[in-house]
Amino acid sequence: MRTRSPGSAHVRPARRRRLLLGSFVAATVMLTGTACATSATSAAVVGDVTISEQSIFDRTAQASAQAGQQLTVDQLAFGNRLFTTQDIRSTLLEEAARQRGVVVTDAQVNAAMAGATGGGTRDPRSYRELLLLEALLSGQGSEPISYTNVKVTVDGARTSTRDQAVEVRRAILAAPAGAPVAAASGVVPLQSETVDLSAVPDQLIDGVLSARPGDVLINPGSDGFYVIRVTGRAEEPAQVSATTILGAQSLAVQRQLGEVALLQRYADQVGVTVNPRMGVWDPVALQVVPTPTAS
């Protein structure tokens, strides 16, 4: 089995970078926005497994130190959701492996790490999860994987500051439905495009897959703030073959689509509960997303 180094693949094709530009790798070094909390409560509960807040705080504190930068409140909150999502998916992946009798040994993990090419993380946990996912997909055979897909159509604008973004959002909400986004000074309108569950979670699509038509989100990016208007959304039954997932050129897309397609039913089976301080659980996208913003 060919093994690639986690983190070494491109996140998304160039055609998607107009609106959904972002860095999956950079996202994984976001610090939790509530790291000062000390109460021994859970970040989430998956079946009978509890994910503690402290475990999230410990991981993100270490990542923050490696990043060596001061993070905004938005970035902190995003990191909080991202790490909780990762731990929930990890727990569901272990449950799927347990039920299907799939085992990955330390020797397999060490061999994969030794044979990896390119840059990226050398975290044994990441390699173990990748090997588990590939083993589960390989064991699927020719039987297609049935899951619920989500397609969301969005447009919007990019602004230089949050204050500008707030004003643009207010103008969009006050305008008739479908009205063009006003191109005021310092505001760059963005083309309409559709994203679905093959899109890797990052800052700029944070919460988009759970949003409804008419919702307008403000997400921070490396080059400003993105005001994202949701113009359409559809949930539909879908099928995908394991061969298609394993053949994805991007390792990040392979993991995203593979985890969602495989794990939706396990999430429904065992149940997932998220602490409201972390966000809201989306059972279709398998993400912890922001609490909806009041208009």
mmCIF file of N, CA and C in Angstrom, residues 10 17 73 75 91 93-95 149 171 183 196 215 225 233 251 256 270 293:
data_model
loop_
_atom_site.group_PDB
_atom_site.id
_atom_site.type_symbol
_atom_site.label_atom_id
_atom_site.label_comp_id
_atom_site.label_asym_id
_atom_site.label_seq_id
_atom_site.Cartn_x
_atom_site.Cartn_y
_atom_site.Cartn_z
ATOM 1 N N HIS A 10 -2.246 18.931 -1.863
ATOM 2 C CA HIS A 10 -2.981 20.178 -2.040
ATOM 3 C C HIS A 10 -4.396 19.997 -1.531
ATOM 4 N N ARG A 17 -10.408 28.264 -5.535
ATOM 5 C CA ARG A 17 -9.702 29.198 -4.669
ATOM 6 C C ARG A 17 -10.243 30.606 -4.736
ATOM 7 N N VAL A 73 -10.076 36.394 18.121
ATOM 8 C CA VAL A 73 -11.168 35.666 18.750
ATOM 9 C C VAL A 73 -11.806 34.696 17.759
ATOM 10 N N GLN A 75 -10.389 33.261 15.170
ATOM 11 C CA GLN A 75 -9.471 32.153 14.948
ATOM 12 C C GLN A 75 -9.488 31.183 16.129
ATOM 13 N N THR A 91 -12.972 9.249 17.043
ATOM 14 C CA THR A 91 -13.718 8.292 17.859
ATOM 15 C C THR A 91 -14.659 7.458 16.996
ATOM 16 N N LEU A 93 -14.230 6.801 13.833
ATOM 17 C CA LEU A 93 -13.392 5.929 13.022
ATOM 18 C C LEU A 93 -13.000 4.680 13.812
ATOM 19 N N GLU A 94 -12.653 4.855 15.062
ATOM 20 C CA GLU A 94 -12.328 3.713 15.920
ATOM 21 C C GLU A 94 -13.537 2.797 16.100
ATOM 22 N N GLU A 95 -14.725 3.386 16.224
ATOM 23 C CA GLU A 95 -15.936 2.586 16.369
ATOM 24 C C GLU A 95 -16.204 1.778 15.104
ATOM 25 N N ASN A 149 -25.438 13.560 0.795
ATOM 26 C CA ASN A 149 -24.570 14.642 0.337
ATOM 27 C C ASN A 149 -25.275 15.983 0.526
ATOM 28 N N ALA A 171 -26.167 45.144 4.712
ATOM 29 C CA ALA A 171 -26.758 45.579 3.444
ATOM 30 C C ALA A 171 -27.376 44.402 2.696
ATOM 31 N N ALA A 183 -20.720 46.720 -4.555
ATOM 32 C CA ALA A 183 -19.261 46.790 -4.595
ATOM 33 C C ALA A 183 -18.802 48.160 -4.119
ATOM 34 N N ASP A 196 -19.630 21.155 -1.752
ATOM 35 C CA ASP A 196 -20.324 20.012 -1.181
ATOM 36 C C ASP A 196 -19.425 19.331 -0.163
ATOM 37 N N ASP A 215 -29.038 32.829 4.760
ATOM 38 C CA ASP A 215 -28.037 33.081 5.800
ATOM 39 C C ASP A 215 -26.845 33.826 5.200
ATOM 40 N N PHE A 225 -11.750 39.633 5.276
ATOM 41 C CA PHE A 225 -12.937 38.967 5.812
ATOM 42 C C PHE A 225 -13.882 38.640 4.673
ATOM 43 N N ARG A 233 -29.362 25.443 -1.135
ATOM 44 C CA ARG A 233 -28.863 24.298 -0.370
ATOM 45 C C ARG A 233 -29.739 23.093 -0.648
ATOM 46 N N LEU A 251 -4.964 14.152 -0.714
ATOM 47 C CA LEU A 251 -5.118 13.341 0.488
ATOM 48 C C LEU A 251 -6.141 13.961 1.431
ATOM 49 N N GLN A 256 -11.527 13.676 3.871
ATOM 50 C CA GLN A 256 -12.798 14.351 4.120
ATOM 51 C C GLN A 256 -13.971 13.531 3.589
ATOM 52 N N VAL A 270 -24.423 5.717 17.183
ATOM 53 C CA VAL A 270 -23.959 5.851 18.569
ATOM 54 C C VAL A 270 -24.384 7.156 19.209
ATOM 55 N N THR A 293 -25.827 32.839 13.701
ATOM 56 C CA THR A 293 -25.791 34.248 14.059
ATOM 57 C C THR A 293 -27.167 34.875 13.858
#
